[in-house]
Coordinates of C-alpha atoms and ligand atoms in Angstrom, one line a residue:
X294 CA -12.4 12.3 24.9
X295 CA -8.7 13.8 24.9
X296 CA -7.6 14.9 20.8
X297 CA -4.9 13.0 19.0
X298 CA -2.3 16.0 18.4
X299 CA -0.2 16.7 15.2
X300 CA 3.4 16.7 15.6
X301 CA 5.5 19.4 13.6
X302 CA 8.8 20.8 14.6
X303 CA 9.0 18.0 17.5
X304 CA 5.9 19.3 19.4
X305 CA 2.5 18.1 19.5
X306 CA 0.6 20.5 18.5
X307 CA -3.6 21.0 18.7
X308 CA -5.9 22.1 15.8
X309 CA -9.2 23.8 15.7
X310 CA -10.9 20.9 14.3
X311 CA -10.9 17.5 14.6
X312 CA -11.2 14.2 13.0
X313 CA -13.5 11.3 14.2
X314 CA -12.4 8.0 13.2
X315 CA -15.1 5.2 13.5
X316 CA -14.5 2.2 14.0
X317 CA -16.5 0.1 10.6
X318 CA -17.2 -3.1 12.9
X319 CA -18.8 -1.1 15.4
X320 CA -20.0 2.8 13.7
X321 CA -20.9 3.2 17.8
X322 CA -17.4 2.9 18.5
X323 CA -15.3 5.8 18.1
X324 CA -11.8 5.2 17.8
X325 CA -10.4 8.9 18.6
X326 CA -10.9 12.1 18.1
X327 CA -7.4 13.5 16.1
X328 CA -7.4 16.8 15.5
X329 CA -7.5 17.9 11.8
X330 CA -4.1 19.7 10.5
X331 CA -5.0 23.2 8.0
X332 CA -2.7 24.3 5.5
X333 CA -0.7 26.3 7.8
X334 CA 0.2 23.6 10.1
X335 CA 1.1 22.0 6.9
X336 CA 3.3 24.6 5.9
X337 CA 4.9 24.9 9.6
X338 CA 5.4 21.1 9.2
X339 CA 7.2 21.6 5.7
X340 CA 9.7 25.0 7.3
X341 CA 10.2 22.2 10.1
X342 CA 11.2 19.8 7.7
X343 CA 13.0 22.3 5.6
X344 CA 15.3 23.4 8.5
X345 CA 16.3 19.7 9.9
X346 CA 17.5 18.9 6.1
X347 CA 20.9 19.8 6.1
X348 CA 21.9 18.7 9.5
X349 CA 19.7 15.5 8.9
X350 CA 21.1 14.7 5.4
X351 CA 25.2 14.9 7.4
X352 CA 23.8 12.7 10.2
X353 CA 25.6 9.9 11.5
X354 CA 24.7 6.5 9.7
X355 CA 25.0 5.3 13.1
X356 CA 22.2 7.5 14.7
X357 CA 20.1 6.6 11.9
X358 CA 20.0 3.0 12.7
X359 CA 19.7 3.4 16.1
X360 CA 17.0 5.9 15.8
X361 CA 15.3 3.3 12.9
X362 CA 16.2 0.6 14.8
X363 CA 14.6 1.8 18.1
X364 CA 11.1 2.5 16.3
X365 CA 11.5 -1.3 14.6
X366 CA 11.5 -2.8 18.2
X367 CA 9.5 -0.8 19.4
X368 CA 6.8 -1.5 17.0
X369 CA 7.7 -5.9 17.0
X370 CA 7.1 -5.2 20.9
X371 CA 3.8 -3.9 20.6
X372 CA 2.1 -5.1 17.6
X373 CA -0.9 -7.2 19.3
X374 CA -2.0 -3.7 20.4
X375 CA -0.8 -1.7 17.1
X376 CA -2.7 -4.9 15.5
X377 CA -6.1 -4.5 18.0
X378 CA -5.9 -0.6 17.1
X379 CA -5.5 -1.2 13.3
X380 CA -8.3 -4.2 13.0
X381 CA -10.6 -1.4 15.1
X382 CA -10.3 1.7 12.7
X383 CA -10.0 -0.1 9.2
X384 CA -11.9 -3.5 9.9
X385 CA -9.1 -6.0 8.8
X386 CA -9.5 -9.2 10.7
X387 CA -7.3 -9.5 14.0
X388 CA -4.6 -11.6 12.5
X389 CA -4.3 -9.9 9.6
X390 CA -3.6 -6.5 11.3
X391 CA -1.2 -7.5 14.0
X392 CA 1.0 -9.0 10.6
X393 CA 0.8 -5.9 9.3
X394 CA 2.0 -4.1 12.7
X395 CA 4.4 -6.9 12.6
X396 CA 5.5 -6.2 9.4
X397 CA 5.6 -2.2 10.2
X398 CA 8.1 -3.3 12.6
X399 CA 10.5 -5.8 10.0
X400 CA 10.5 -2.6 7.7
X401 CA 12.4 -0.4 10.4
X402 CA 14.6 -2.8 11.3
X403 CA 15.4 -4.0 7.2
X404 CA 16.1 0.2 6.8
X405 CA 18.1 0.5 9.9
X406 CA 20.2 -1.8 8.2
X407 CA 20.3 -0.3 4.8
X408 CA 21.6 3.1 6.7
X409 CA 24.7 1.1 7.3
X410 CA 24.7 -0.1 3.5
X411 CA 24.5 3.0 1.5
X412 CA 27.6 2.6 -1.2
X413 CA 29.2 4.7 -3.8
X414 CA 31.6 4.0 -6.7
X415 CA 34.6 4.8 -7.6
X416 CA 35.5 5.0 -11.6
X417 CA 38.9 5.9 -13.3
X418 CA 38.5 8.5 -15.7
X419 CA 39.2 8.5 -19.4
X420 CA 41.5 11.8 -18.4
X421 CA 44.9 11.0 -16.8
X422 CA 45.2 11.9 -13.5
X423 CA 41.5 11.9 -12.5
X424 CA 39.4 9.8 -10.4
X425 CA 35.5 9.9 -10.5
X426 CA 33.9 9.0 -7.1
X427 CA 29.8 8.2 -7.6
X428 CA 28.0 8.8 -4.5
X429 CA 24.0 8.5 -3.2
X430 CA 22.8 11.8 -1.2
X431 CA 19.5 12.6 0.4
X432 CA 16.8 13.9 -1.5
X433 CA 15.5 16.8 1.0
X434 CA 12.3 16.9 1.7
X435 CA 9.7 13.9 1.3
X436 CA 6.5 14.5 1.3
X437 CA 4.5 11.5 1.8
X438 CA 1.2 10.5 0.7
X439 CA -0.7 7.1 2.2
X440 CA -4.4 5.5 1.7
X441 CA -6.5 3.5 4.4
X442 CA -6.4 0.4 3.5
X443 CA -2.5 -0.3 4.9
X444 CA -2.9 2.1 7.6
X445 CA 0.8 1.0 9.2
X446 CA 3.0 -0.5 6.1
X447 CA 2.3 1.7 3.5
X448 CA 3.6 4.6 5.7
X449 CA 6.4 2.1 7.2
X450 CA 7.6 1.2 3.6
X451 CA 7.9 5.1 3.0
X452 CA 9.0 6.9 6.4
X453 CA 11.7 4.5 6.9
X454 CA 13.6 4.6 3.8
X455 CA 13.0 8.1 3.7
X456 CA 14.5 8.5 7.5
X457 CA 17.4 5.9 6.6
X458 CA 18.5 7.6 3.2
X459 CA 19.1 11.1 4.8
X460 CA 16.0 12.8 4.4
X461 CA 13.3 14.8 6.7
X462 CA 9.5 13.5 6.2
X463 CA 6.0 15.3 6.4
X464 CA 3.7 12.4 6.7
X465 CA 0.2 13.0 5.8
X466 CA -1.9 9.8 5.7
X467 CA -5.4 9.2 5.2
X468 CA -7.8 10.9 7.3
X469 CA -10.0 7.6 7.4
X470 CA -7.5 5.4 9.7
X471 CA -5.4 8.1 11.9
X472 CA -5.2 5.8 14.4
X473 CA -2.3 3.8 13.3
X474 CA -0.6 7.0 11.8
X475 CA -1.0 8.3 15.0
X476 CA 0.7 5.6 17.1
X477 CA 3.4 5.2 14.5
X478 CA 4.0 9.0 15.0
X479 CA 4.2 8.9 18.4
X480 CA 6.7 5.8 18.4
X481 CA 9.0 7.4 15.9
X482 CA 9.0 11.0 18.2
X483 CA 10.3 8.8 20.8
X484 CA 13.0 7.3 19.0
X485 CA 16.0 10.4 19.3
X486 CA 15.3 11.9 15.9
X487 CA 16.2 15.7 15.8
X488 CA 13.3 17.8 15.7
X489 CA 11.8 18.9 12.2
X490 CA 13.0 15.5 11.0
X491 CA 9.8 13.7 11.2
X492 CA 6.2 15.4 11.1
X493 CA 3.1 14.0 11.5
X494 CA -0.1 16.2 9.6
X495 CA -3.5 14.5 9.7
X496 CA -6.2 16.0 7.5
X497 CA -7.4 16.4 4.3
X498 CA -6.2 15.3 1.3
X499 CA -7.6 18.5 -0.9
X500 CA -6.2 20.6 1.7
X501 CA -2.8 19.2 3.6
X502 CA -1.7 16.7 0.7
X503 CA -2.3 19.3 -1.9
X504 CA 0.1 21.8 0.4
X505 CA 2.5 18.8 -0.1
X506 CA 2.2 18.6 -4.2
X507 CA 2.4 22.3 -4.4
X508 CA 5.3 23.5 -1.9
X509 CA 8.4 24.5 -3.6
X510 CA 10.2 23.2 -0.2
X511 CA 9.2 19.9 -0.4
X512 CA 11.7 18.2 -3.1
X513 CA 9.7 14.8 -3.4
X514 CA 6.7 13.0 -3.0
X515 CA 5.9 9.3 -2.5
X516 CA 1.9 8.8 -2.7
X517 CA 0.1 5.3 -2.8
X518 CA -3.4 5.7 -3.5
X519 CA -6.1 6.2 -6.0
X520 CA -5.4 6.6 -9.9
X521 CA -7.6 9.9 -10.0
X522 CA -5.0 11.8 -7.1
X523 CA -2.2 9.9 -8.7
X524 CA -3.1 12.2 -11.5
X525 CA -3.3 15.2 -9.8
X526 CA -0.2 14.2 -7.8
X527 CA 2.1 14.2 -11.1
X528 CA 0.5 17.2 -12.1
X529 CA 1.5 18.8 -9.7
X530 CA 5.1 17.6 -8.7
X531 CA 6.1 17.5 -12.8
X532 CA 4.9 21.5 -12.9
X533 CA 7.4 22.6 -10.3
X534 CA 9.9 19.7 -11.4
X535 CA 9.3 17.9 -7.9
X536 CA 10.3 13.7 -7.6
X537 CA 7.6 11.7 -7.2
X538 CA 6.3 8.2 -7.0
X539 CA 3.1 6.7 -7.5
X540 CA 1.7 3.4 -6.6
X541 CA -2.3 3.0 -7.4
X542 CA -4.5 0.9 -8.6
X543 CA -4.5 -2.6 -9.7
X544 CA -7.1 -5.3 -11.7
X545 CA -4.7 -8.3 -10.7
X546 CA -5.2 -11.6 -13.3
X547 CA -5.3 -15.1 -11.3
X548 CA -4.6 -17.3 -14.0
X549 CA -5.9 -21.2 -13.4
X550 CA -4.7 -23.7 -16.0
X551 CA -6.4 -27.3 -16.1
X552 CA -3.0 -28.9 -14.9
X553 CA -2.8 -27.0 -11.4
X554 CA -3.7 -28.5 -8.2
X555 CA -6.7 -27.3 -7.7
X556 CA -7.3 -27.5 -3.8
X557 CA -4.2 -24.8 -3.8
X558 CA -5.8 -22.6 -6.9
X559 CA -8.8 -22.4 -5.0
X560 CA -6.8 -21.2 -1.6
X561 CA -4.9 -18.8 -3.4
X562 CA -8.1 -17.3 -5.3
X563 CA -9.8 -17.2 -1.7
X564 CA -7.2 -15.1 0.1
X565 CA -6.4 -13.2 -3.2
X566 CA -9.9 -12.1 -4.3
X567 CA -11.4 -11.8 -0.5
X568 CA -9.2 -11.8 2.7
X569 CA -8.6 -8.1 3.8
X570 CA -11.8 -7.8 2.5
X571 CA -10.3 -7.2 -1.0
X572 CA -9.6 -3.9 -0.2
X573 CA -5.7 -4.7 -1.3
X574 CA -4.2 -3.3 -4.1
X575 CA -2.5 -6.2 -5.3
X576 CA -6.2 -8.1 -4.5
X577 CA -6.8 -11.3 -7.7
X578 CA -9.5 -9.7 -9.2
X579 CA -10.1 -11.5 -11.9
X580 CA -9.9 -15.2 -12.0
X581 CA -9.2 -16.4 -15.6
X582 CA -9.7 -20.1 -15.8
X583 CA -9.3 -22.7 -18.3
X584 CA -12.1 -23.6 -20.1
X585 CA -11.6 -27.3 -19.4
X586 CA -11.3 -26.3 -15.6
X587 CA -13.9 -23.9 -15.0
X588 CA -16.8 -25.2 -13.7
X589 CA -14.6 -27.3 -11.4
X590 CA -13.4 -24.4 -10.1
X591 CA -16.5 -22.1 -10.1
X592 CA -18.3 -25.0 -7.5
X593 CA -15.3 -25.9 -5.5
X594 CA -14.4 -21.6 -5.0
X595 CA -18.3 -20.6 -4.4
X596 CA -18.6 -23.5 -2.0
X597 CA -15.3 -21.8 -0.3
X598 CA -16.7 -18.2 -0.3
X599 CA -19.8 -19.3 1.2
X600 CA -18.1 -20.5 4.2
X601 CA -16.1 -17.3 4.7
X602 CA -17.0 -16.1 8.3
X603 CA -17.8 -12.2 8.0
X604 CA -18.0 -10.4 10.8
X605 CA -16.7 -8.3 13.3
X606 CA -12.7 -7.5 13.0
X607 CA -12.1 -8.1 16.7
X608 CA -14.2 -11.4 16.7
X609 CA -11.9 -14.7 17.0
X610 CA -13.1 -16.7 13.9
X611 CA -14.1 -13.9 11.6
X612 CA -12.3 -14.4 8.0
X613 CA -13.6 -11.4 6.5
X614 CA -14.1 -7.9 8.4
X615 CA -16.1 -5.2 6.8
X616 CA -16.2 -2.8 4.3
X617 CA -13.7 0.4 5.5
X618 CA -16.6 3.0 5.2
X619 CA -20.0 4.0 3.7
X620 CA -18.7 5.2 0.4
X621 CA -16.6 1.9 -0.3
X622 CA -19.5 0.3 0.6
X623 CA -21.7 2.3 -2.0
X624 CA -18.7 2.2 -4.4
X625 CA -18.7 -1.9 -4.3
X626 CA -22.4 -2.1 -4.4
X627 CA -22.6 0.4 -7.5
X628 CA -20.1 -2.2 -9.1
X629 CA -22.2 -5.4 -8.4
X630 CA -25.4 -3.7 -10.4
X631 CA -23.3 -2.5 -13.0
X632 CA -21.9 -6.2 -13.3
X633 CA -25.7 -7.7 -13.5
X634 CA -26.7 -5.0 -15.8
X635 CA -23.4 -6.2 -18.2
X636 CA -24.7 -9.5 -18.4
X637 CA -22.3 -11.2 -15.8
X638 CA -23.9 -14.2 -13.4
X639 CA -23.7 -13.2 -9.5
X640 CA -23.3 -16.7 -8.3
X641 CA -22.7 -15.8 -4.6
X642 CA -22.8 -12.9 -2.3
X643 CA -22.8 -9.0 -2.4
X644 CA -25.6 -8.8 -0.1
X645 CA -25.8 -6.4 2.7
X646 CA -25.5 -8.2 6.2
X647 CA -26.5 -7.3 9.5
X648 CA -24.3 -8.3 12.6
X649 CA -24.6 -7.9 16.3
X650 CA -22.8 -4.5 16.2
X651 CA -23.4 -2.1 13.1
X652 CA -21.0 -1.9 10.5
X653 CA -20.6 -2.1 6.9
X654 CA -20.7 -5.7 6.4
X655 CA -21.5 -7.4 2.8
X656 CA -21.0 -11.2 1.9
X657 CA -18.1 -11.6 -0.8
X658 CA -19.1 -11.6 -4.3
X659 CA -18.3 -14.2 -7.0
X660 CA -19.0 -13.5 -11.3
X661 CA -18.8 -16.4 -13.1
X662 CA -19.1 -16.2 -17.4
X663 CA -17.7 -12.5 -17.4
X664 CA -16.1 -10.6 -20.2
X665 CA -12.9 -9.6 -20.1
X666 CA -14.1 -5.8 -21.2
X667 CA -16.6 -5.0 -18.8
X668 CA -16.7 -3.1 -16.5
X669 CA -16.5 -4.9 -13.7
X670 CA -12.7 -6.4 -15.3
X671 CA -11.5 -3.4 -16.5
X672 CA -11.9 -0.6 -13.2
X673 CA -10.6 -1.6 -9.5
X674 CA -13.8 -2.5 -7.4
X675 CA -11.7 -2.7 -4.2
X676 CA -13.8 -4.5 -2.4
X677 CA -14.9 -8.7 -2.0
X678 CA -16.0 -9.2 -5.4
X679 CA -14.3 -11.2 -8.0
X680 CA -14.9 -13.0 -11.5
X681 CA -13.7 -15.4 -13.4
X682 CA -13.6 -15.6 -17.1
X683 CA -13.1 -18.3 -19.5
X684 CA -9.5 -18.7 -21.2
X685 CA -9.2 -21.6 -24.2
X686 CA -5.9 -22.2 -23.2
X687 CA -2.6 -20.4 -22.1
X688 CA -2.1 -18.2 -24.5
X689 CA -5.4 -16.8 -24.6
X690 CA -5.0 -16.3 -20.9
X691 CA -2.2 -14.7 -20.8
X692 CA -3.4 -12.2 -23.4
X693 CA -6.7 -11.4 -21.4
X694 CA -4.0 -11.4 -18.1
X695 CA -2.5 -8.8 -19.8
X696 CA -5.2 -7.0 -21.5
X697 CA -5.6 -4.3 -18.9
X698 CA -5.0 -0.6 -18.1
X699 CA -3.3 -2.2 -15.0
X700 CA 0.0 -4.4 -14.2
X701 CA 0.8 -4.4 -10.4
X702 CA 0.2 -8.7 -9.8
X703 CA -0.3 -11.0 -12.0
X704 CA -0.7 -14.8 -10.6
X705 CA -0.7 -18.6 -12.2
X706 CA -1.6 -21.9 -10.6
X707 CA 0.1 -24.9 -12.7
X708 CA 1.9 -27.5 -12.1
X709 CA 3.3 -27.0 -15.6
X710 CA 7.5 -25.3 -15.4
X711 CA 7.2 -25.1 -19.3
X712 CA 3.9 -22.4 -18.1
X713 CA 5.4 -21.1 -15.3
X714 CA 8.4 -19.8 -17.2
X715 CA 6.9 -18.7 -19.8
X716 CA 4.3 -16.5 -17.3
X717 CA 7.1 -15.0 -15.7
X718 CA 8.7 -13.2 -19.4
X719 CA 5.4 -12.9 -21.0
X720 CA 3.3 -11.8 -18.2
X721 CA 3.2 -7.5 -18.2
X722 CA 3.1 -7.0 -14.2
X723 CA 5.5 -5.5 -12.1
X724 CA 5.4 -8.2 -9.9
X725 CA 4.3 -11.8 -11.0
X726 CA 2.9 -14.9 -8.5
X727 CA 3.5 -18.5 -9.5
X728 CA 1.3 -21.1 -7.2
X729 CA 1.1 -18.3 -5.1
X730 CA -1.9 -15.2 -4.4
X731 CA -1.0 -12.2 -6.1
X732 CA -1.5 -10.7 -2.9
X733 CA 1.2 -11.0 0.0
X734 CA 4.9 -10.0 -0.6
X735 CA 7.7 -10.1 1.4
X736 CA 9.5 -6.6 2.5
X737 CA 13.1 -6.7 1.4
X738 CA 12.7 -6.6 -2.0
X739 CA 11.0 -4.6 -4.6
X740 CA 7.2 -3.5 -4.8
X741 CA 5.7 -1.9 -8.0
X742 CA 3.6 -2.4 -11.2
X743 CA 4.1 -1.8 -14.5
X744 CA 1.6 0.5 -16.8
X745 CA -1.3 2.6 -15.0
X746 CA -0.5 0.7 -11.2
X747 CA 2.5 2.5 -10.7
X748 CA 4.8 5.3 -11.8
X749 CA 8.4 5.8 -10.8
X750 CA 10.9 3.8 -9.0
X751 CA 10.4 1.2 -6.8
X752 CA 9.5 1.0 -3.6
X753 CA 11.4 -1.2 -0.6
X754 CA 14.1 -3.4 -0.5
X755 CA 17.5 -2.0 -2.1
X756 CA 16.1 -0.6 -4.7
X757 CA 14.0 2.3 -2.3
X758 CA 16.9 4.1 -2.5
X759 CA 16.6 5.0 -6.5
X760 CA 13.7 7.2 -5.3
X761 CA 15.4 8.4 -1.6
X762 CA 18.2 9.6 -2.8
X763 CA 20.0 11.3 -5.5
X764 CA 23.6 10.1 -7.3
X765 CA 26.4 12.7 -7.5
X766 CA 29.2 12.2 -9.8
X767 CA 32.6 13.7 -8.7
X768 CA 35.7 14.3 -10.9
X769 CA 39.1 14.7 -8.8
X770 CA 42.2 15.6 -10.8
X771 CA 45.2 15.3 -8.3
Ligands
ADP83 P1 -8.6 6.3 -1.6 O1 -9.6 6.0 -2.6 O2 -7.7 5.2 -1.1 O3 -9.1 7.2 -0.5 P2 -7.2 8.7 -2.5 O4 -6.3 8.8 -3.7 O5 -8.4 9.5 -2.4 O6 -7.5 7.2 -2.4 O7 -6.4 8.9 -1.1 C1 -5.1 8.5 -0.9 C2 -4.3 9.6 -0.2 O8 -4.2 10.8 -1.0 C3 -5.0 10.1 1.1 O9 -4.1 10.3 2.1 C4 -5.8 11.3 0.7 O10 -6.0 12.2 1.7 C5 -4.7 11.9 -0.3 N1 -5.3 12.9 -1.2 C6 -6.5 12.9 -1.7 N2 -6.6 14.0 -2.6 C7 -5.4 14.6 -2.6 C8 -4.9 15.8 -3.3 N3 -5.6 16.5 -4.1 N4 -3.6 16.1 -3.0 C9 -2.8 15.3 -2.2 N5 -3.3 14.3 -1.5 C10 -4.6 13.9 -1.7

């Protein structure tokens, strides 16, 4: 089997080890073999980086559309196969992966755009005879961090800002899904960017990511992944006064009043709390119902979750792929028998499933009657489990909705405007969902939480720029 190469310095370059990525519908299938970057190839990746910045951050705004633009299309033309490749290595169903290829592809072409659309000011001065220009300029070098479970947007939502805003990149995502990192790397070294601009370094996050925090070359990282390395990120980039961002965790609140329709609560609860195997970030993990409402609810979801289809990613028909890997699979597991042993009532799934190929399959979990200070409500599961707790009335649900060390989503079904509204000021989430999953946002406009889910500015649309670039301020006495 022939070894997926790094690229540094526009070369592709071999390692001495390698990384096996599995495929978790199939652990018989291997996806590739890609071979595993060390710290010096992550420090010939960052000198690579370090020398294209000053020619890259004078470029041409046309180059960098077409060269952004070129790797949009490319990716729109080829994202049944990006899609097949993505649903094989991290176990997302077929449909959902080619719509994040798809979307990959949007991302490019929205940043192409944005290259064209990068604006200054211009000021009059309180001194005569002086005029103040106020202009965006590249960063340098980004570092950039990614996790497994959007192994094509999260790295498209970074790279191509990044690219569009002047800067070089050393892309290091997770060693679990290289696959779509990978083709995404290869695409963009076809698309006429000067050498050093992009590199690709797959490996570890202890050992190539932690080259990233620490190198006094690398002027800024954006990381998307757990809270514990989000820690250990900031560390590290606030001790040598480094940029960063960080997007994490989230416990997202689905709140259900008694006055919403309830066929479309119960859709958006479904593809919130399950689809992509609730391995999402913005994933409704908590359900807080209505008292008045809840046992409605509770038979018309379980009777919904019991339906789901789990199985194989590639299968047509499957709803619900696996679970990413052994650990998450431990992780989520762990999590269901620390819910029972809190007291909280399993109603449906969380059981271990065997399908025709072997993989890490578990039926979606539902807790019904839970606190809103256990366990289960208070750390990120990431997985297909959800739970619903009981809310008197709106305000109480809104408080428990807010009640968390988390504020990425936050979601209410009502047909109430009088609710809506006042969900929309009152709720404390970066981004808030009315009649709507919390999951599933569009890509031109801002993506971020508020409290522990995220740190920083925010990431895509416009307002990506706040983090790619930096704002000058020039006085000119004539
Ligand atoms: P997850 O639970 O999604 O794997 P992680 O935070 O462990 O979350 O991983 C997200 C990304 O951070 C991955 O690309 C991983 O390799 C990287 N990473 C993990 N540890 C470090 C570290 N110490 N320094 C930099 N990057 C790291």
């Amino acid at each position: 089997m022939s070894v997926f190469q790094n690229y540094i310095g526009g070369k592709w370059v071999s390692s001495g080890a390698q990384i096996r990525n599995i495929n978790p519908s199939d652990t018989d299938d291997i996806v590739g073999e890609y071979a595993r970057a060390d710290k010096d190839q992550a420090e010939e990746a960052i000198a690579a980086a370090a020398a294209a910045r000053e020619s890259w951050r004078r470029s041409n705004i046309q180059q960098r559309f077409d060269c952004l633009d070129a790797i949009g299309t490319e990716i729109l033309a080829r994202k049944e196969e990006l899609g097949r490749l993505l649903a094989r290595e991290e176990g997302k169903t077929l449909p959902e992966a080619t719509g994040e290829a798809a979307r990959a592809g949007q991302i490019f072409k929205f940043f192409a755009g944005e290259a064209l659309r990068i604006q200054g000011e211009f000021q009059s001065s309180v001194r005569p005879g002086v005029e103040i220009e106020i202009s965006r300029e590249a960063v340098g070098v980004v570092g950039i961090i990614t996790p497994w479970n959007f192994p094509i947007a999260i790295p498209a939502w970074k790279i191509a800002p990044a690219l569009a805003y002047g800067n070089t990149v050393v892309f290091k995502p997770a060693e679990l899904v290289p696959g779509s990192a990978w083709a995404l790397g290869d695409i963009i070294s076809r698309s006429g960017l000067p050498d050093g601009v992009f590199n690709l370094v797959v490996g570890a996050g202890r050992e190539v990511g932690q080259v990233l925090l620490d190198d006094p070359r690398v002027n800024a990282v954006s990381f998307t992944g757990s809270v514990g390395t989000g820690g250990a990120v900031a560390a590290a980039c606030s001790a040598r006064g480094a940029k960063f961002q960080l997007e994490m965790g989230g416990k997202n609140p689905l709140i259900v009043l008694a006055d919403a329709d309830m066929d479309n609560a119960v859709a958006c609860a479904l593809n919130g709390a399950y689809f992509s195997t609730g391995q999402r970030c913005t994933a409704s993990s908590r359900l807080i119902i209505e008292t008045s409402a809840h046992d409605q609810f509770v038979d018309a979801l379980k009777t919904k979750v019991e339906g789901l289809v789990v199985g194989n990613a590639l299968d047509e028909g499957t709803q619900i792929g696996p679970v990413v890997d052994q650990r998450q699979l431990d992780q989520n597991i762990r999590y269901l028998d620390i819910g029972k042993s809190e007291g909280a009532d399993l109603v449906c799934g969380g059981d271990l499933i065997e399908r025709e190929t072997p993989g890490f399959y578990m039926t979606p979990a539902l807790f019904t009657d839970t606190k809103n200070d256990m366990r289960i409500n208070r750390e990120e599961i990431f997985g297909p489990v959800a739970t619903t707790i009981r809310a008197a009335d709106f305000d109480e649900a809104v408080a428990i909705a807010n009640e968390t060390p988390f504020g990425l989503s936050a979601g209410l079904c009502t047909t109430s405007l009088k609710a809506a509204t006042q969900f929309k000021r009152e709720s404390r989430a970066g981004m808030v969902m009315v009649n709507l999953p919390t999951a599933g946002v569009d890509y031109h406009v801002p993506f971020g939480g508020a409290k522990g889910s995220s740190f920083g500015s925010r990431e895509q649309g416009r307002y990506a720029a706040e983090f790619y670039t930096t704002v000058k301020t020039a006085y000119l006495s004539s």
